[in-house]
Short mmCIF file of C-alpha atoms in Angstrom, two decimals:
data_model
loop_
_atom_site.label_atom_id
_atom_site.label_comp_id
_atom_site.label_asym_id
_atom_site.label_seq_id
_atom_site.Cartn_x
_atom_site.Cartn_y
_atom_site.Cartn_z
CA MET A 181 -16.07 -60.57 -197.87
CA ILE A 182 -16.67 -64.01 -196.85
CA HIS A 183 -20.53 -63.57 -197.01
CA GLU A 184 -20.04 -62.30 -200.54
CA ALA A 185 -17.81 -64.81 -201.30
CA CYS A 186 -18.85 -67.59 -200.85
CA ASP A 187 -23.00 -66.92 -202.72
CA LYS A 188 -21.89 -70.24 -204.73
CA ALA A 189 -22.27 -72.27 -201.86
CA LYS A 190 -25.56 -70.82 -201.42
CA ASP A 191 -26.97 -71.51 -205.02
CA VAL A 192 -25.94 -75.18 -204.39
CA CYS A 193 -27.00 -75.90 -200.71
CA GLU A 194 -29.87 -73.52 -199.75
CA ALA A 195 -32.48 -75.15 -201.17
CA ILE A 196 -32.00 -77.96 -199.85
CA SER A 197 -31.97 -76.35 -196.54
CA ASP A 198 -35.28 -74.65 -197.59
CA HIS A 199 -36.98 -77.53 -197.33
CA GLY A 200 -36.98 -77.78 -193.33
CA TYR A 201 -34.60 -80.56 -193.19
CA THR A 202 -33.68 -81.01 -189.51
CA GLY A 203 -31.04 -83.90 -189.66
CA GLY A 204 -31.79 -87.86 -188.07
CA MET A 205 -29.97 -90.49 -186.18
CA THR A 206 -27.39 -91.39 -188.70
CA ASP A 207 -26.71 -87.44 -188.95
CA TYR A 208 -23.88 -85.02 -187.60
CA VAL A 209 -25.13 -81.66 -187.08
CA LYS A 210 -22.04 -79.05 -186.89
CA GLN A 211 -23.14 -75.41 -185.44
CA ASN A 212 -20.97 -72.65 -186.90
CA PRO A 213 -18.41 -72.02 -184.26
CA SER A 214 -16.90 -69.02 -185.94
CA SER A 215 -17.89 -65.41 -185.64
CA PHE A 216 -17.70 -65.92 -189.55
CA PRO A 217 -21.72 -66.21 -190.79
CA ASP A 218 -20.58 -68.02 -194.19
CA ALA A 219 -18.55 -69.92 -192.42
CA LEU A 220 -20.32 -73.63 -192.86
CA LEU A 221 -21.64 -72.49 -196.13
CA CYS A 222 -18.18 -72.24 -197.25
CA GLU A 223 -16.78 -75.43 -195.32
CA ALA A 224 -20.58 -77.06 -197.78
CA ARG A 225 -18.26 -75.58 -201.25
CA GLY A 226 -15.39 -77.25 -199.94
CA LEU A 227 -16.68 -80.42 -199.34
CA GLU A 228 -18.26 -80.42 -203.03
CA VAL A 229 -15.54 -79.35 -204.54
CA LEU A 230 -13.55 -81.93 -203.04
CA ALA A 231 -15.99 -85.08 -204.03
CA ASP A 232 -16.24 -83.14 -207.49
CA THR A 233 -12.71 -83.57 -208.24
CA LEU A 234 -11.74 -87.02 -206.45
CA LYS A 235 -15.00 -88.56 -208.55
CA ALA A 236 -13.63 -86.87 -211.68
CA ALA A 237 -10.18 -88.60 -210.89
CA GLY A 238 -11.68 -91.96 -210.52
CA VAL A 239 -10.84 -92.22 -206.69
CA SER A 240 -12.83 -94.79 -205.34
CA ARG A 241 -11.29 -95.49 -201.80
CA VAL A 242 -11.23 -91.73 -200.02
CA HIS A 243 -14.64 -90.61 -199.41
CA VAL A 244 -15.89 -86.84 -198.61
CA PRO A 245 -19.58 -86.66 -196.59
CA GLU A 246 -22.81 -85.71 -198.57
CA VAL A 247 -23.78 -82.23 -197.43
CA LYS A 248 -27.38 -82.84 -196.58
CA ALA A 249 -28.04 -78.94 -195.11
CA VAL A 250 -26.07 -76.13 -195.05
CA SER A 251 -27.29 -72.98 -193.37
CA ALA A 252 -25.74 -70.01 -191.69
CA HIS A 253 -26.12 -72.10 -188.54
CA GLU A 254 -25.62 -75.31 -189.01
CA LEU A 255 -24.23 -77.64 -191.11
CA VAL A 256 -25.56 -81.40 -191.77
CA ILE A 257 -23.72 -84.70 -192.93
CA PRO A 258 -23.61 -88.05 -192.23
CA LYS A 259 -22.81 -89.69 -189.66
CA ILE A 260 -18.97 -91.01 -189.40
CA HIS A 261 -18.13 -93.67 -186.33
CA PRO A 262 -14.08 -93.22 -186.52
CA GLY A 263 -11.80 -96.43 -185.52
CA PRO A 264 -8.35 -96.69 -185.54
CA ALA A 265 -6.81 -96.18 -189.53
CA SER A 266 -5.18 -99.91 -190.84
CA GLU A 267 -1.82 -99.50 -193.17
CA GLU A 268 -4.15 -100.78 -195.92
CA ALA A 269 -6.49 -97.71 -195.16
CA MET A 270 -3.68 -95.05 -195.08
CA ALA A 271 -2.02 -96.35 -198.09
CA ALA A 272 -5.63 -96.03 -200.22
CA LEU A 273 -5.53 -92.77 -198.58
CA GLY A 274 -2.06 -91.37 -200.27
CA GLU A 275 -2.69 -93.26 -203.35
CA GLY A 276 -6.14 -91.23 -204.13
CA LEU A 277 -4.56 -87.62 -202.80
CA ALA A 278 -1.96 -88.79 -205.18
CA GLN A 279 -4.42 -89.67 -207.89
CA MET A 280 -6.30 -86.03 -207.11
CA HIS A 281 -3.24 -84.60 -206.71
CA ALA A 282 -2.28 -85.57 -210.67
CA VAL A 283 -5.78 -83.19 -212.11
CA ARG A 284 -4.49 -80.39 -213.75
CA GLN A 285 -6.32 -77.77 -212.44
CA PRO A 286 -6.52 -74.31 -214.71
CA GLU A 287 -4.99 -71.76 -212.27
CA TYR A 288 -4.17 -71.19 -208.60
CA GLY A 289 -6.05 -69.95 -206.27
CA PHE A 290 -9.73 -70.12 -205.66
CA ASP A 291 -13.11 -68.26 -206.99
CA ALA A 292 -13.86 -67.31 -203.27
CA ASP A 293 -12.62 -66.85 -199.88
CA ASN A 294 -12.88 -69.37 -197.47
CA MET A 295 -11.62 -70.18 -194.20
CA ILE A 296 -8.42 -71.96 -192.70
CA GLY A 297 -9.72 -73.50 -189.61
CA MET A 298 -11.48 -70.43 -187.46
CA SER A 299 -9.51 -67.56 -189.90
CA PRO A 300 -10.37 -66.13 -193.17
CA GLN A 301 -8.55 -67.20 -196.48
CA LYS A 302 -8.14 -64.66 -198.48
CA ASN A 303 -8.18 -65.96 -202.25
CA ARG A 304 -8.06 -65.16 -206.24
CA LEU A 305 -7.83 -66.61 -209.34
CA THR A 306 -4.08 -66.39 -210.83
CA ASP A 307 -1.41 -67.94 -213.07
CA ASP A 308 1.51 -66.89 -210.74
CA TRP A 309 1.57 -69.57 -207.88
CA GLY A 310 4.41 -68.43 -205.86
CA ALA A 311 3.26 -64.74 -206.11
CA PHE A 312 -0.07 -66.11 -204.84
CA PHE A 313 1.76 -68.10 -201.99
CA LEU A 314 3.98 -64.47 -200.98
CA ARG A 315 1.04 -62.54 -200.68
CA ASP A 316 -2.39 -64.15 -199.81
CA ARG A 317 -0.90 -66.49 -197.55
CA LEU A 318 1.89 -65.48 -196.06
CA GLY A 319 1.51 -62.14 -196.73
CA VAL A 320 -2.17 -61.67 -194.96
CA GLN A 321 -0.99 -63.64 -192.06
CA VAL A 322 1.65 -61.61 -191.50
CA GLY A 323 -0.58 -58.61 -191.50
CA MET A 324 -2.52 -60.54 -188.99
CA VAL A 325 0.66 -60.51 -186.40
CA GLY A 326 -0.67 -57.97 -183.48
CA ASN A 327 3.08 -58.28 -181.43
CA ASP A 328 4.70 -54.99 -183.80
CA HIS A 329 8.22 -56.36 -183.21
CA VAL A 330 7.15 -60.08 -184.23
CA ARG A 331 5.04 -58.05 -187.22
CA LYS A 332 8.32 -56.36 -188.37
CA GLU A 333 10.46 -59.14 -187.97
CA PHE A 334 8.76 -61.46 -190.32
CA GLU A 335 7.56 -58.48 -192.84
CA THR A 336 11.56 -57.79 -192.87
CA VAL A 337 12.28 -61.11 -194.34
CA LEU A 338 9.32 -61.32 -196.51
CA GLU A 339 10.52 -58.02 -198.18
CA ARG A 340 13.93 -59.17 -198.48
CA GLN A 341 13.20 -62.65 -199.93
CA GLY A 342 9.53 -62.41 -201.56
CA ASP A 343 10.73 -62.05 -205.65
CA THR A 344 13.61 -65.14 -205.08
CA LEU A 345 10.30 -67.05 -202.80
CA ALA A 346 7.85 -66.63 -205.81
CA GLY A 347 10.55 -67.72 -208.08
CA PHE A 348 11.56 -71.13 -205.86
CA LEU A 349 7.74 -72.00 -205.71
CA ASN A 350 6.73 -71.35 -209.50
CA GLU A 351 10.12 -73.45 -210.33
CA HIS A 352 9.25 -76.33 -208.03
CA CYS A 353 5.39 -76.65 -208.95
CA GLU A 354 4.57 -78.68 -211.70
CA HIS A 355 0.71 -77.40 -211.70
CA PRO A 356 -2.17 -76.02 -210.01
CA SER A 357 -3.99 -79.04 -207.78
CA LEU A 358 -7.06 -79.13 -206.12
CA LEU A 359 -5.79 -79.07 -202.23
CA HIS A 360 -8.31 -79.97 -199.15
CA GLY A 361 -6.01 -77.34 -197.96
CA ASP A 362 -6.21 -78.05 -194.21
CA LEU A 363 -5.09 -82.06 -194.48
CA TRP A 364 -3.57 -82.60 -190.88
CA SER A 365 -5.14 -85.76 -188.92
CA GLY A 366 -7.83 -84.55 -187.48
CA ASN A 367 -9.26 -83.78 -190.25
CA VAL A 368 -8.83 -87.30 -191.60
CA LEU A 369 -11.38 -90.07 -190.51
CA PHE A 370 -11.49 -93.78 -190.89
CA ASP A 371 -14.27 -96.67 -190.58
CA SER A 372 -15.27 -99.80 -192.22
CA VAL A 373 -15.43 -97.83 -195.69
CA GLY A 374 -11.85 -96.14 -195.58
CA SER A 375 -10.83 -92.41 -195.60
CA TRP A 376 -13.46 -89.49 -194.89
CA LEU A 377 -11.75 -86.12 -195.62
CA ILE A 378 -13.44 -83.22 -193.37
CA ASP A 379 -13.20 -79.78 -192.60
CA PRO A 380 -11.56 -78.63 -195.70
CA ALA A 381 -10.32 -75.18 -196.99
CA VAL A 382 -9.48 -75.66 -200.46
CA TYR A 383 -7.90 -73.69 -203.01
CA TYR A 384 -5.97 -74.86 -206.50
CA GLY A 385 -1.66 -74.90 -205.42
CA ASP A 386 1.14 -76.77 -204.96
CA ARG A 387 0.25 -79.92 -203.87
CA GLU A 388 3.31 -80.44 -201.96
CA ALA A 389 1.81 -77.87 -199.96
CA ASP A 390 -1.00 -80.72 -198.63
CA ILE A 391 1.66 -83.45 -197.81
CA ALA A 392 3.73 -80.82 -195.97
CA MET A 393 1.15 -79.66 -193.57
CA THR A 394 0.67 -83.60 -192.45
CA GLU A 395 3.53 -84.19 -191.36
CA LEU A 396 2.99 -80.83 -189.08
CA PHE A 397 1.06 -82.89 -186.17
CA GLY A 398 1.96 -85.75 -187.05
CA GLY A 399 -0.72 -89.22 -187.64
CA PHE A 400 0.20 -90.08 -191.06
CA SER A 401 1.72 -93.13 -190.99
CA SER A 402 4.56 -94.51 -193.27
CA ALA A 403 2.77 -96.96 -195.37
CA PHE A 404 0.69 -93.01 -196.01
CA TYR A 405 3.68 -91.66 -197.89
CA ARG A 406 5.07 -94.79 -199.67
CA ALA A 407 1.42 -94.94 -201.35
CA TYR A 408 1.76 -91.09 -202.33
CA ASP A 409 5.08 -91.18 -203.28
CA ARG A 410 4.46 -94.35 -205.90
CA GLY A 411 1.44 -92.07 -207.54
CA TYR A 412 3.02 -89.52 -207.58
CA PRO A 413 6.60 -88.99 -206.31
CA ARG A 414 7.48 -85.91 -204.17
CA THR A 415 10.02 -83.50 -205.53
CA ASP A 416 13.58 -83.42 -204.89
CA VAL A 417 13.11 -79.83 -202.52
CA TYR A 418 10.29 -81.04 -200.89
CA ASN A 419 11.85 -80.65 -197.34
CA THR A 420 12.49 -77.00 -198.32
CA LYS A 421 9.00 -76.33 -198.99
CA ARG A 422 7.37 -78.12 -196.27
CA ALA A 423 9.16 -75.73 -194.22
CA ILE A 424 7.81 -72.57 -196.19
CA TYR A 425 4.29 -74.28 -196.73
CA ASN A 426 4.19 -75.05 -192.85
CA LEU A 427 5.16 -71.23 -192.48
CA TYR A 428 1.51 -70.66 -193.19
CA HIS A 429 0.12 -72.90 -190.82
CA THR A 430 2.31 -71.74 -188.47
CA LEU A 431 1.61 -68.39 -188.60
CA ASN A 432 -2.27 -69.28 -188.29
CA HIS A 433 -1.81 -70.86 -185.17
CA TYR A 434 0.38 -68.22 -183.68
CA ASN A 435 -2.38 -65.46 -184.83
CA LEU A 436 -5.10 -67.65 -182.88
CA PHE A 437 -3.72 -69.79 -180.00
CA GLY A 438 -0.44 -67.15 -179.35
CA ALA A 439 3.00 -67.66 -178.20
CA SER A 440 3.43 -71.03 -177.99
CA TYR A 441 3.61 -71.40 -182.46
CA LEU A 442 6.01 -68.08 -182.89
CA SER A 443 9.27 -70.62 -182.23
CA ALA A 444 7.58 -73.21 -184.85
CA CYS A 445 6.84 -70.06 -187.49
CA ARG A 446 10.61 -68.61 -186.43
CA HIS A 447 12.27 -71.96 -187.96
CA ASN A 448 10.40 -72.07 -190.76
CA LEU A 449 11.00 -68.37 -191.85
CA ASP A 450 14.72 -68.99 -191.43
CA VAL A 451 14.26 -71.44 -194.14
CA VAL A 452 12.67 -68.70 -196.26
CA ALA A 453 15.85 -66.36 -195.29
CA SER A 454 18.19 -68.72 -196.53
CA LEU A 455 17.03 -69.20 -200.29
#
């Protein structure tokens, strides 16, 4: 369960909140928007893992808000006053993510369940990226589909193509990287000091899963991709992987928000079916 999986976040953060910290004029206080009591604790741990990995990679122009206090009900971080992203800031973000993704992690997955948006995200540690993405990402989301016909449609493709899909992903993933996990434009803010990563759904996986999601809802300029590719060029099968990795996110949106995302799911599923 999420409650059990996020004990590590409690160990790190409860000492702060136990001192009665209530925030101030320079703070942003986020309320728990979900029905999961440990959602903010998982978010706090994700922010800390991101911050630590960016620091280890020597990234100075991509920032993560400091967790000042966290509980089941509130997360307190510094207030950010966002504005438009300059081309220089977009390029610095692309360069910084390339540096972070280049840090080789020991395993795929993560040591605790967390959240992807408003949905639980199952995790485990493994050396088999393809099987992890098939089972713990696509399989979990397909299993959540409430429409029997749609669920069976998707299950049939994954059952038929599962081994091929897993093999393809393993063949074209160089090593585990820390992923933000929910890297759409709404989860990156820009201010006078640069870019800020917020609302992570961290785990270790193929770096191109992060880059794929930047294209799902737009908002990242060509300067971002040019800088990323200078630092860590995307593979020659990125376009295929983009559809596969974004199938996870379109399925999640279908499960959360309904039929308007079904056509996008089917489009991405067609790429899996054609492998």
